[in-house]
Amino acid sequence: MNNNPLVFIIVLNYNGLKDTIECIKSLEQISYKNYKVIVVDNASTDGSEEVLTGKFPDVIFIKTKENLGYAGGNNIGIKHAMDNNADYICIINNDVVVEQSFLEPIISKMESDKTIGIAGSKVCEYSDRTKIQSTGSILHLSRGNVYQINTGAYSSQVTEDLEVDYISGSCLVARRKLLENVGLIPEVYFLFYEENEWCLRAWRAGYKVKCICNSEIYHKGSSTIDKISGIKEYYMIRNNIIFVKRNAPWLTYKLFISRRMLRMAYNSMIGVLKGKINKNAIKAFIDGMKYKKGYEGIYKRIG
């Protein structure tokens, strides 16, 4: 067992300067000693580079030439960490504030149990830190969605570690060996479903995915993506279809897509009757069926 593994913490930023500053300040206070912070800036236009490099000279700052999305941006940081002898990679959303001791329990558990490939913290609400946002999720591949565990419960009531199918990308830790075995975060999605597939790959490679419940972080929730109408809906619908197509057995996918087509037809009919057709949802459905990957048109400017 390595008593002092090197952890690289990756924070992805896209025009989220205020949140990113608060996130990094919380990371500067953590009790774990052997760590480095990487900020990957997804081509921000809000002056993030000048402010962050000035405020945090010890942080490794990497700026991309274009917005690469969640997976593409984090993979830039992961590659840098792997090239610099990282034992573990910790990915944290920029709208997260961490508990001072959040990292030790995760690293301790992963060091003592080498079958854990990915682990995460108990995610609590930023606005009410007594309430749980997520302790991981159970994946229903036939429907392509996840059931979040303990959402809305009091944090004090959930203390036992949980083996789950999926850990929220707001805070997850991956061991180096896992990355060497299953690869980087899949970049076909641009936004949403990347962590679902990554965790599924880990599970299929024989690793456990766990929530370590004596580790806590506080998550504000989506901010940048909610500022542009239709962005979340588009990627959730499109990538739901792509995810099932890539990961489910052929018959499961056919049954899934049949149900989705019926639902889309019903919703469109209701839209016609109300005089308001959801063209964004229809486009997302068609693009998913066409397996249109990555970003799409105006949606590239989101991170």
PDB file of C-alpha atoms in Angstrom:
ATOM      1  CA  MET A   1       0.000   0.000   0.000  1.00  0.00           C
ATOM      2  CA  ASN A   2       1.236   3.461  -0.924  1.00  0.00           C
ATOM      3  CA  ASN A   3       0.819   5.632   2.167  1.00  0.00           C
ATOM      4  CA  ASN A   4       1.058   8.856   0.194  1.00  0.00           C
ATOM      5  CA  PRO A   5      -0.341   8.424  -3.337  1.00  0.00           C
ATOM      6  CA  LEU A   6      -0.100  11.389  -5.691  1.00  0.00           C
ATOM      7  CA  VAL A   7      -3.544  12.738  -6.587  1.00  0.00           C
ATOM      8  CA  PHE A   8      -4.172  15.161  -9.430  1.00  0.00           C
ATOM      9  CA  ILE A   9      -7.413  17.123  -8.981  1.00  0.00           C
ATOM     10  CA  ILE A  10      -8.902  18.370 -12.252  1.00  0.00           C
ATOM     11  CA  VAL A  11     -11.316  21.304 -12.350  1.00  0.00           C
ATOM     12  CA  LEU A  12     -12.954  22.122 -15.690  1.00  0.00           C
ATOM     13  CA  ASN A  13     -13.832  25.774 -16.273  1.00  0.00           C
ATOM     14  CA  TYR A  14     -15.903  27.457 -18.965  1.00  0.00           C
ATOM     15  CA  ASN A  15     -16.832  31.067 -18.245  1.00  0.00           C
ATOM     16  CA  GLY A  16     -17.459  30.093 -14.627  1.00  0.00           C
ATOM     17  CA  LEU A  17     -14.873  32.286 -12.948  1.00  0.00           C
ATOM     18  CA  LYS A  18     -16.747  32.985  -9.703  1.00  0.00           C
ATOM     19  CA  ASP A  19     -17.560  29.317  -9.070  1.00  0.00           C
ATOM     20  CA  THR A  20     -14.073  28.174 -10.056  1.00  0.00           C
ATOM     21  CA  ILE A  21     -12.410  30.597  -7.635  1.00  0.00           C
ATOM     22  CA  GLU A  22     -14.582  29.324  -4.773  1.00  0.00           C
ATOM     23  CA  CYS A  23     -13.846  25.712  -5.749  1.00  0.00           C
ATOM     24  CA  ILE A  24     -10.073  26.216  -5.852  1.00  0.00           C
ATOM     25  CA  LYS A  25     -10.083  28.097  -2.539  1.00  0.00           C
ATOM     26  CA  SER A  26     -11.791  25.105  -0.910  1.00  0.00           C
ATOM     27  CA  LEU A  27      -9.238  22.741  -2.484  1.00  0.00           C
ATOM     28  CA  GLU A  28      -6.387  24.831  -1.067  1.00  0.00           C
ATOM     29  CA  GLN A  29      -7.708  24.060   2.433  1.00  0.00           C
ATOM     30  CA  ILE A  30      -7.913  20.264   2.187  1.00  0.00           C
ATOM     31  CA  SER A  31      -6.009  18.164   4.691  1.00  0.00           C
ATOM     32  CA  TYR A  32      -4.645  15.659   2.149  1.00  0.00           C
ATOM     33  CA  LYS A  33      -1.072  16.711   1.372  1.00  0.00           C
ATOM     34  CA  ASN A  34       0.165  14.983  -1.778  1.00  0.00           C
ATOM     35  CA  TYR A  35      -1.990  16.545  -4.466  1.00  0.00           C
ATOM     36  CA  LYS A  36      -1.851  18.963  -7.377  1.00  0.00           C
ATOM     37  CA  VAL A  37      -4.665  20.980  -8.920  1.00  0.00           C
ATOM     38  CA  ILE A  38      -5.129  21.314 -12.672  1.00  0.00           C
ATOM     39  CA  VAL A  39      -7.576  23.820 -14.108  1.00  0.00           C
ATOM     40  CA  VAL A  40      -8.523  23.033 -17.695  1.00  0.00           C
ATOM     41  CA  ASP A  41     -10.097  26.101 -19.243  1.00  0.00           C
ATOM     42  CA  ASN A  42     -12.458  25.213 -22.092  1.00  0.00           C
ATOM     43  CA  ALA A  43     -11.724  28.333 -24.182  1.00  0.00           C
ATOM     44  CA  SER A  44     -13.412  30.763 -21.779  1.00  0.00           C
ATOM     45  CA  THR A  45     -14.054  34.331 -22.899  1.00  0.00           C
ATOM     46  CA  ASP A  46     -14.595  35.902 -19.463  1.00  0.00           C
ATOM     47  CA  GLY A  47     -10.949  36.585 -18.605  1.00  0.00           C
ATOM     48  CA  SER A  48     -10.612  33.402 -16.560  1.00  0.00           C
ATOM     49  CA  GLU A  49      -7.002  32.779 -17.584  1.00  0.00           C
ATOM     50  CA  GLU A  50      -5.660  36.120 -16.360  1.00  0.00           C
ATOM     51  CA  VAL A  51      -7.564  36.022 -13.074  1.00  0.00           C
ATOM     52  CA  LEU A  52      -6.939  32.363 -12.204  1.00  0.00           C
ATOM     53  CA  THR A  53      -3.227  32.346 -13.066  1.00  0.00           C
ATOM     54  CA  GLY A  54      -2.803  35.544 -11.055  1.00  0.00           C
ATOM     55  CA  LYS A  55      -4.757  34.346  -7.997  1.00  0.00           C
ATOM     56  CA  PHE A  56      -3.493  30.761  -7.930  1.00  0.00           C
ATOM     57  CA  PRO A  57       0.144  30.567  -9.128  1.00  0.00           C
ATOM     58  CA  ASP A  58       0.546  27.000  -7.806  1.00  0.00           C
ATOM     59  CA  VAL A  59      -2.337  25.689  -9.904  1.00  0.00           C
ATOM     60  CA  ILE A  60      -1.493  24.069 -13.235  1.00  0.00           C
ATOM     61  CA  PHE A  61      -3.480  25.998 -15.847  1.00  0.00           C
ATOM     62  CA  ILE A  62      -4.221  24.502 -19.276  1.00  0.00           C
ATOM     63  CA  LYS A  63      -6.263  26.476 -21.814  1.00  0.00           C
ATOM     64  CA  THR A  64      -7.854  24.701 -24.779  1.00  0.00           C
ATOM     65  CA  LYS A  65      -8.251  26.325 -28.194  1.00  0.00           C
ATOM     66  CA  GLU A  66     -11.941  25.444 -28.342  1.00  0.00           C
ATOM     67  CA  ASN A  67     -14.665  24.155 -26.052  1.00  0.00           C
ATOM     68  CA  LEU A  68     -14.075  20.398 -25.908  1.00  0.00           C
ATOM     69  CA  GLY A  69     -17.024  19.604 -23.654  1.00  0.00           C
ATOM     70  CA  TYR A  70     -16.919  17.730 -20.352  1.00  0.00           C
ATOM     71  CA  ALA A  71     -15.041  14.642 -21.518  1.00  0.00           C
ATOM     72  CA  GLY A  72     -12.662  16.349 -23.933  1.00  0.00           C
ATOM     73  CA  GLY A  73     -11.677  19.015 -21.423  1.00  0.00           C
ATOM     74  CA  ASN A  74     -11.193  16.606 -18.531  1.00  0.00           C
ATOM     75  CA  ASN A  75      -9.240  14.207 -20.745  1.00  0.00           C
ATOM     76  CA  ILE A  76      -6.700  16.974 -21.411  1.00  0.00           C
ATOM     77  CA  GLY A  77      -6.161  17.185 -17.658  1.00  0.00           C
ATOM     78  CA  ILE A  78      -6.085  13.405 -17.255  1.00  0.00           C
ATOM     79  CA  LYS A  79      -3.377  13.050 -19.911  1.00  0.00           C
ATOM     80  CA  HIS A  80      -1.254  15.670 -18.165  1.00  0.00           C
ATOM     81  CA  ALA A  81      -1.711  13.917 -14.823  1.00  0.00           C
ATOM     82  CA  MET A  82      -0.845  10.504 -16.255  1.00  0.00           C
ATOM     83  CA  ASP A  83       2.279  11.930 -17.886  1.00  0.00           C
ATOM     84  CA  ASN A  84       3.317  13.288 -14.494  1.00  0.00           C
ATOM     85  CA  ASN A  85       3.051  10.088 -12.450  1.00  0.00           C
ATOM     86  CA  ALA A  86      -0.437  10.452 -10.985  1.00  0.00           C
ATOM     87  CA  ASP A  87      -1.588   7.534  -8.840  1.00  0.00           C
ATOM     88  CA  TYR A  88      -5.176   8.795  -8.792  1.00  0.00           C
ATOM     89  CA  ILE A  89      -7.204  11.280 -10.812  1.00  0.00           C
ATOM     90  CA  CYS A  90      -9.905  13.299  -9.033  1.00  0.00           C
ATOM     91  CA  ILE A  91     -12.403  15.095 -11.271  1.00  0.00           C
ATOM     92  CA  ILE A  92     -14.415  17.874  -9.648  1.00  0.00           C
ATOM     93  CA  ASN A  93     -16.998  20.212 -11.152  1.00  0.00           C
ATOM     94  CA  ASN A  94     -16.136  23.874 -10.803  1.00  0.00           C
ATOM     95  CA  ASP A  95     -19.435  24.528  -8.976  1.00  0.00           C
ATOM     96  CA  VAL A  96     -18.380  22.270  -6.100  1.00  0.00           C
ATOM     97  CA  VAL A  97     -17.005  23.192  -2.680  1.00  0.00           C
ATOM     98  CA  VAL A  98     -15.244  20.355  -0.863  1.00  0.00           C
ATOM     99  CA  GLU A  99     -15.133  19.377   2.797  1.00  0.00           C
ATOM    100  CA  GLN A 100     -11.612  19.795   4.174  1.00  0.00           C
ATOM    101  CA  SER A 101     -11.131  16.043   4.710  1.00  0.00           C
ATOM    102  CA  PHE A 102     -13.046  14.821   1.647  1.00  0.00           C
ATOM    103  CA  LEU A 103     -10.118  13.102  -0.069  1.00  0.00           C
ATOM    104  CA  GLU A 104      -8.558  10.928   2.669  1.00  0.00           C
ATOM    105  CA  PRO A 105     -11.479   8.490   3.069  1.00  0.00           C
ATOM    106  CA  ILE A 106     -11.668   7.890  -0.682  1.00  0.00           C
ATOM    107  CA  ILE A 107      -7.950   7.299  -1.165  1.00  0.00           C
ATOM    108  CA  SER A 108      -7.772   5.148   1.982  1.00  0.00           C
ATOM    109  CA  LYS A 109     -10.599   2.888   0.770  1.00  0.00           C
ATOM    110  CA  MET A 110      -9.174   2.621  -2.746  1.00  0.00           C
ATOM    111  CA  GLU A 111      -5.721   1.800  -1.401  1.00  0.00           C
ATOM    112  CA  SER A 112      -7.094  -0.946   0.843  1.00  0.00           C
ATOM    113  CA  ASP A 113      -9.380  -2.395  -1.854  1.00  0.00           C
ATOM    114  CA  LYS A 114      -7.723  -2.544  -5.270  1.00  0.00           C
ATOM    115  CA  THR A 115     -10.958  -3.749  -6.873  1.00  0.00           C
ATOM    116  CA  ILE A 116     -12.456  -0.247  -6.529  1.00  0.00           C
ATOM    117  CA  GLY A 117     -11.853   1.447  -9.866  1.00  0.00           C
ATOM    118  CA  ILE A 118     -13.941   4.577  -9.382  1.00  0.00           C
ATOM    119  CA  ALA A 119     -15.125   6.130  -6.130  1.00  0.00           C
ATOM    120  CA  GLY A 120     -16.921   9.311  -5.244  1.00  0.00           C
ATOM    121  CA  SER A 121     -18.062  11.445  -2.359  1.00  0.00           C
ATOM    122  CA  LYS A 122     -21.481  11.821  -0.858  1.00  0.00           C
ATOM    123  CA  VAL A 123     -22.783  14.810  -2.832  1.00  0.00           C
ATOM    124  CA  CYS A 124     -24.784  17.247  -0.713  1.00  0.00           C
ATOM    125  CA  GLU A 125     -26.691  20.364  -1.658  1.00  0.00           C
ATOM    126  CA  TYR A 126     -24.631  23.545  -1.568  1.00  0.00           C
ATOM    127  CA  SER A 127     -27.604  25.567  -0.353  1.00  0.00           C
ATOM    128  CA  ASP A 128     -28.551  23.062   2.387  1.00  0.00           C
ATOM    129  CA  ARG A 129     -25.572  20.975   3.386  1.00  0.00           C
ATOM    130  CA  THR A 130     -27.647  18.652   5.538  1.00  0.00           C
ATOM    131  CA  LYS A 131     -29.461  17.306   2.437  1.00  0.00           C
ATOM    132  CA  ILE A 132     -28.084  14.742   0.005  1.00  0.00           C
ATOM    133  CA  GLN A 133     -28.079  15.381  -3.726  1.00  0.00           C
ATOM    134  CA  SER A 134     -26.658  11.984  -4.673  1.00  0.00           C
ATOM    135  CA  THR A 135     -24.794   8.986  -3.270  1.00  0.00           C
ATOM    136  CA  GLY A 136     -24.432   7.417  -6.691  1.00  0.00           C
ATOM    137  CA  SER A 137     -26.997   5.843  -8.958  1.00  0.00           C
ATOM    138  CA  ILE A 138     -28.351   2.550 -10.228  1.00  0.00           C
ATOM    139  CA  LEU A 139     -28.311   2.215 -14.006  1.00  0.00           C
ATOM    140  CA  HIS A 140     -31.307   0.908 -15.940  1.00  0.00           C
ATOM    141  CA  LEU A 141     -29.719   0.100 -19.286  1.00  0.00           C
ATOM    142  CA  SER A 142     -33.015  -0.950 -20.873  1.00  0.00           C
ATOM    143  CA  ARG A 143     -34.275   2.611 -20.341  1.00  0.00           C
ATOM    144  CA  GLY A 144     -30.926   4.343 -20.585  1.00  0.00           C
ATOM    145  CA  ASN A 145     -31.430   6.256 -17.354  1.00  0.00           C
ATOM    146  CA  VAL A 146     -30.249   6.208 -13.767  1.00  0.00           C
ATOM    147  CA  TYR A 147     -31.998   6.140 -10.409  1.00  0.00           C
ATOM    148  CA  GLN A 148     -30.219   8.391  -7.929  1.00  0.00           C
ATOM    149  CA  ILE A 149     -29.825   6.943  -4.462  1.00  0.00           C
ATOM    150  CA  ASN A 150     -30.728   8.840  -1.273  1.00  0.00           C
ATOM    151  CA  THR A 151     -31.617  12.099  -3.031  1.00  0.00           C
ATOM    152  CA  GLY A 152     -33.263  14.409  -0.486  1.00  0.00           C
ATOM    153  CA  ALA A 153     -32.262  12.307   2.523  1.00  0.00           C
ATOM    154  CA  TYR A 154     -30.415  13.818   5.458  1.00  0.00           C
ATOM    155  CA  SER A 155     -26.657  13.369   5.224  1.00  0.00           C
ATOM    156  CA  SER A 156     -26.408  12.239   8.857  1.00  0.00           C
ATOM    157  CA  GLN A 157     -28.659   9.254   8.081  1.00  0.00           C
ATOM    158  CA  VAL A 158     -26.413   7.844   5.329  1.00  0.00           C
ATOM    159  CA  THR A 159     -23.051   6.686   6.661  1.00  0.00           C
ATOM    160  CA  GLU A 160     -22.359   3.287   5.064  1.00  0.00           C
ATOM    161  CA  ASP A 161     -20.400   3.032   1.808  1.00  0.00           C
ATOM    162  CA  LEU A 162     -22.462   2.014  -1.210  1.00  0.00           C
ATOM    163  CA  GLU A 163     -21.573  -0.062  -4.242  1.00  0.00           C
ATOM    164  CA  VAL A 164     -23.326   1.591  -7.181  1.00  0.00           C
ATOM    165  CA  ASP A 165     -23.434   1.541 -10.981  1.00  0.00           C
ATOM    166  CA  TYR A 166     -22.620   5.181 -11.519  1.00  0.00           C
ATOM    167  CA  ILE A 167     -20.950   8.016  -9.619  1.00  0.00           C
ATOM    168  CA  SER A 168     -21.806  11.642 -10.318  1.00  0.00           C
ATOM    169  CA  GLY A 169     -19.185  13.485 -12.338  1.00  0.00           C
ATOM    170  CA  SER A 170     -19.401  16.362  -9.865  1.00  0.00           C
ATOM    171  CA  CYS A 171     -16.751  14.484  -7.863  1.00  0.00           C
ATOM    172  CA  LEU A 172     -15.176  11.162  -8.742  1.00  0.00           C
ATOM    173  CA  VAL A 173     -11.786   9.556  -8.234  1.00  0.00           C
ATOM    174  CA  ALA A 174     -10.318   7.030 -10.680  1.00  0.00           C
ATOM    175  CA  ARG A 175      -7.242   4.908 -10.096  1.00  0.00           C
ATOM    176  CA  ARG A 176      -4.431   4.987 -12.634  1.00  0.00           C
ATOM    177  CA  LYS A 177      -4.725   1.264 -13.380  1.00  0.00           C
ATOM    178  CA  LEU A 178      -8.366   1.715 -14.386  1.00  0.00           C
ATOM    179  CA  LEU A 179      -7.432   4.401 -16.899  1.00  0.00           C
ATOM    180  CA  GLU A 180      -4.747   2.148 -18.327  1.00  0.00           C
ATOM    181  CA  ASN A 181      -7.308  -0.666 -18.662  1.00  0.00           C
ATOM    182  CA  VAL A 182     -10.485   1.062 -19.898  1.00  0.00           C
ATOM    183  CA  GLY A 183      -9.193   4.314 -21.353  1.00  0.00           C
ATOM    184  CA  LEU A 184     -10.173   7.943 -20.996  1.00  0.00           C
ATOM    185  CA  ILE A 185     -13.667   9.402 -20.616  1.00  0.00           C
ATOM    186  CA  PRO A 186     -15.624   8.724 -23.850  1.00  0.00           C
ATOM    187  CA  GLU A 187     -15.837  11.908 -25.931  1.00  0.00           C
ATOM    188  CA  VAL A 188     -18.762  11.003 -28.199  1.00  0.00           C
ATOM    189  CA  TYR A 189     -21.323  12.753 -25.984  1.00  0.00           C
ATOM    190  CA  PHE A 190     -19.926  16.288 -25.414  1.00  0.00           C
ATOM    191  CA  LEU A 191     -22.329  16.762 -22.461  1.00  0.00           C
ATOM    192  CA  PHE A 192     -24.114  14.182 -20.269  1.00  0.00           C
ATOM    193  CA  TYR A 193     -23.793  10.370 -20.185  1.00  0.00           C
ATOM    194  CA  GLU A 194     -19.967  10.361 -20.317  1.00  0.00           C
ATOM    195  CA  GLU A 195     -19.609   9.260 -16.694  1.00  0.00           C
ATOM    196  CA  ASN A 196     -22.408   6.707 -17.150  1.00  0.00           C
ATOM    197  CA  GLU A 197     -20.450   4.933 -19.858  1.00  0.00           C
ATOM    198  CA  TRP A 198     -17.120   5.326 -18.073  1.00  0.00           C
ATOM    199  CA  CYS A 199     -18.498   3.738 -14.906  1.00  0.00           C
ATOM    200  CA  LEU A 200     -20.122   0.993 -16.974  1.00  0.00           C
ATOM    201  CA  ARG A 201     -16.768   0.271 -18.621  1.00  0.00           C
ATOM    202  CA  ALA A 202     -15.167   0.042 -15.180  1.00  0.00           C
ATOM    203  CA  TRP A 203     -17.815  -2.405 -13.980  1.00  0.00           C
ATOM    204  CA  ARG A 204     -17.473  -4.549 -17.125  1.00  0.00           C
ATOM    205  CA  ALA A 205     -13.696  -4.628 -16.616  1.00  0.00           C
ATOM    206  CA  GLY A 206     -14.246  -6.147 -13.165  1.00  0.00           C
ATOM    207  CA  TYR A 207     -13.904  -3.038 -11.015  1.00  0.00           C
ATOM    208  CA  LYS A 208     -16.267  -1.807  -8.316  1.00  0.00           C
ATOM    209  CA  VAL A 209     -17.798   1.660  -8.377  1.00  0.00           C
ATOM    210  CA  LYS A 210     -18.428   2.976  -4.858  1.00  0.00           C
ATOM    211  CA  CYS A 211     -19.702   5.983  -2.968  1.00  0.00           C
ATOM    212  CA  ILE A 212     -17.596   6.612   0.137  1.00  0.00           C
ATOM    213  CA  CYS A 213     -20.114   8.132   2.499  1.00  0.00           C
ATOM    214  CA  ASN A 214     -17.770   9.651   5.069  1.00  0.00           C
ATOM    215  CA  SER A 215     -16.493  11.919   2.303  1.00  0.00           C
ATOM    216  CA  GLU A 216     -18.640  14.973   1.523  1.00  0.00           C
ATOM    217  CA  ILE A 217     -18.722  17.676  -1.121  1.00  0.00           C
ATOM    218  CA  TYR A 218     -21.279  20.408  -1.768  1.00  0.00           C
ATOM    219  CA  HIS A 219     -22.630  20.878  -5.276  1.00  0.00           C
ATOM    220  CA  LYS A 220     -24.474  23.919  -6.567  1.00  0.00           C
ATOM    221  CA  GLY A 221     -25.838  22.172  -9.652  1.00  0.00           C
ATOM    222  CA  SER A 222     -25.922  23.191 -13.311  1.00  0.00           C
ATOM    223  CA  SER A 223     -25.307  26.842 -13.991  1.00  0.00           C
ATOM    224  CA  THR A 224     -23.717  27.543 -17.378  1.00  0.00           C
ATOM    225  CA  ILE A 225     -25.810  25.031 -19.315  1.00  0.00           C
ATOM    226  CA  ASP A 226     -29.057  26.358 -17.872  1.00  0.00           C
ATOM    227  CA  LYS A 227     -28.411  29.798 -19.318  1.00  0.00           C
ATOM    228  CA  ILE A 228     -29.064  28.708 -22.907  1.00  0.00           C
ATOM    229  CA  SER A 229     -32.549  27.496 -23.755  1.00  0.00           C
ATOM    230  CA  GLY A 230     -32.844  23.885 -24.848  1.00  0.00           C
ATOM    231  CA  ILE A 231     -29.225  22.858 -24.308  1.00  0.00           C
ATOM    232  CA  LYS A 232     -29.822  20.370 -21.497  1.00  0.00           C
ATOM    233  CA  GLU A 233     -32.916  18.904 -23.139  1.00  0.00           C
ATOM    234  CA  TYR A 234     -31.124  18.414 -26.470  1.00  0.00           C
ATOM    235  CA  TYR A 235     -28.111  16.574 -25.087  1.00  0.00           C
ATOM    236  CA  MET A 236     -30.097  14.526 -22.574  1.00  0.00           C
ATOM    237  CA  ILE A 237     -32.446  13.187 -25.269  1.00  0.00           C
ATOM    238  CA  ARG A 238     -29.815  12.686 -27.957  1.00  0.00           C
ATOM    239  CA  ASN A 239     -27.202  11.139 -25.688  1.00  0.00           C
ATOM    240  CA  ASN A 240     -29.724   8.891 -23.957  1.00  0.00           C
ATOM    241  CA  ILE A 241     -30.275   7.224 -27.333  1.00  0.00           C
ATOM    242  CA  ILE A 242     -26.559   7.108 -28.169  1.00  0.00           C
ATOM    243  CA  PHE A 243     -25.722   5.644 -24.749  1.00  0.00           C
ATOM    244  CA  VAL A 244     -28.169   2.748 -25.080  1.00  0.00           C
ATOM    245  CA  LYS A 245     -27.130   2.135 -28.690  1.00  0.00           C
ATOM    246  CA  ARG A 246     -23.456   1.906 -27.679  1.00  0.00           C
ATOM    247  CA  ASN A 247     -23.886  -0.179 -24.542  1.00  0.00           C
ATOM    248  CA  ALA A 248     -27.046  -2.300 -24.607  1.00  0.00           C
ATOM    249  CA  PRO A 249     -27.612  -5.626 -26.391  1.00  0.00           C
ATOM    250  CA  TRP A 250     -29.195  -5.277 -29.839  1.00  0.00           C
ATOM    251  CA  LEU A 251     -32.661  -6.477 -28.766  1.00  0.00           C
ATOM    252  CA  THR A 252     -32.654  -4.230 -25.681  1.00  0.00           C
ATOM    253  CA  TYR A 253     -31.824  -1.247 -27.878  1.00  0.00           C
ATOM    254  CA  LYS A 254     -34.607  -2.081 -30.344  1.00  0.00           C
ATOM    255  CA  LEU A 255     -37.183  -2.309 -27.544  1.00  0.00           C
ATOM    256  CA  PHE A 256     -35.868   0.898 -26.016  1.00  0.00           C
ATOM    257  CA  ILE A 257     -36.030   2.839 -29.279  1.00  0.00           C
ATOM    258  CA  SER A 258     -39.536   1.547 -30.002  1.00  0.00           C
ATOM    259  CA  ARG A 259     -40.727   2.954 -26.672  1.00  0.00           C
ATOM    260  CA  ARG A 260     -38.953   6.246 -27.336  1.00  0.00           C
ATOM    261  CA  MET A 261     -40.557   6.537 -30.777  1.00  0.00           C
ATOM    262  CA  LEU A 262     -44.022   5.985 -29.339  1.00  0.00           C
ATOM    263  CA  ARG A 263     -43.380   8.574 -26.647  1.00  0.00           C
ATOM    264  CA  MET A 264     -42.066  11.067 -29.200  1.00  0.00           C
ATOM    265  CA  ALA A 265     -45.101  10.516 -31.443  1.00  0.00           C
ATOM    266  CA  TYR A 266     -47.464  11.016 -28.497  1.00  0.00           C
ATOM    267  CA  ASN A 267     -45.690  14.185 -27.314  1.00  0.00           C
ATOM    268  CA  SER A 268     -45.672  15.579 -30.857  1.00  0.00           C
ATOM    269  CA  MET A 269     -49.400  14.932 -31.204  1.00  0.00           C
ATOM    270  CA  ILE A 270     -50.062  16.758 -27.927  1.00  0.00           C
ATOM    271  CA  GLY A 271     -47.851  19.579 -29.171  1.00  0.00           C
ATOM    272  CA  VAL A 272     -49.862  19.892 -32.386  1.00  0.00           C
ATOM    273  CA  LEU A 273     -53.107  20.059 -30.417  1.00  0.00           C
ATOM    274  CA  LYS A 274     -51.663  22.772 -28.170  1.00  0.00           C
ATOM    275  CA  GLY A 275     -50.083  24.627 -31.072  1.00  0.00           C
ATOM    276  CA  LYS A 276     -46.591  24.269 -29.631  1.00  0.00           C
ATOM    277  CA  ILE A 277     -44.355  21.588 -31.133  1.00  0.00           C
ATOM    278  CA  ASN A 278     -41.055  20.947 -29.342  1.00  0.00           C
ATOM    279  CA  LYS A 279     -38.726  21.086 -32.345  1.00  0.00           C
ATOM    280  CA  ASN A 280     -35.663  20.900 -30.120  1.00  0.00           C
ATOM    281  CA  ALA A 281     -36.731  17.525 -28.699  1.00  0.00           C
ATOM    282  CA  ILE A 282     -37.573  16.196 -32.167  1.00  0.00           C
ATOM    283  CA  LYS A 283     -34.170  17.275 -33.497  1.00  0.00           C
ATOM    284  CA  ALA A 284     -32.443  15.664 -30.513  1.00  0.00           C
ATOM    285  CA  PHE A 285     -34.315  12.406 -31.096  1.00  0.00           C
ATOM    286  CA  ILE A 286     -33.455  12.343 -34.811  1.00  0.00           C
ATOM    287  CA  ASP A 287     -29.803  13.204 -34.141  1.00  0.00           C
ATOM    288  CA  GLY A 288     -29.613  10.398 -31.592  1.00  0.00           C
ATOM    289  CA  MET A 289     -31.052   7.955 -34.109  1.00  0.00           C
ATOM    290  CA  LYS A 290     -28.469   9.170 -36.641  1.00  0.00           C
ATOM    291  CA  TYR A 291     -25.742   8.704 -34.020  1.00  0.00           C
ATOM    292  CA  LYS A 292     -24.678  12.331 -34.350  1.00  0.00           C
ATOM    293  CA  LYS A 293     -21.806  12.604 -31.897  1.00  0.00           C
ATOM    294  CA  GLY A 294     -19.975  15.410 -30.124  1.00  0.00           C
ATOM    295  CA  TYR A 295     -21.279  18.940 -30.310  1.00  0.00           C
ATOM    296  CA  GLU A 296     -24.011  20.139 -32.624  1.00  0.00           C
ATOM    297  CA  GLY A 297     -24.175  23.643 -34.068  1.00  0.00           C
ATOM    298  CA  ILE A 298     -24.691  26.404 -31.499  1.00  0.00           C
ATOM    299  CA  TYR A 299     -24.425  23.917 -28.646  1.00  0.00           C
ATOM    300  CA  LYS A 300     -20.647  23.821 -29.017  1.00  0.00           C
ATOM    301  CA  ARG A 301     -20.316  26.935 -26.877  1.00  0.00           C
ATOM    302  CA  ILE A 302     -21.320  25.198 -23.682  1.00  0.00           C
ATOM    303  CA  GLY A 303     -19.000  23.583 -21.111  1.00  0.00           C
TER     304      GLY A 303
END
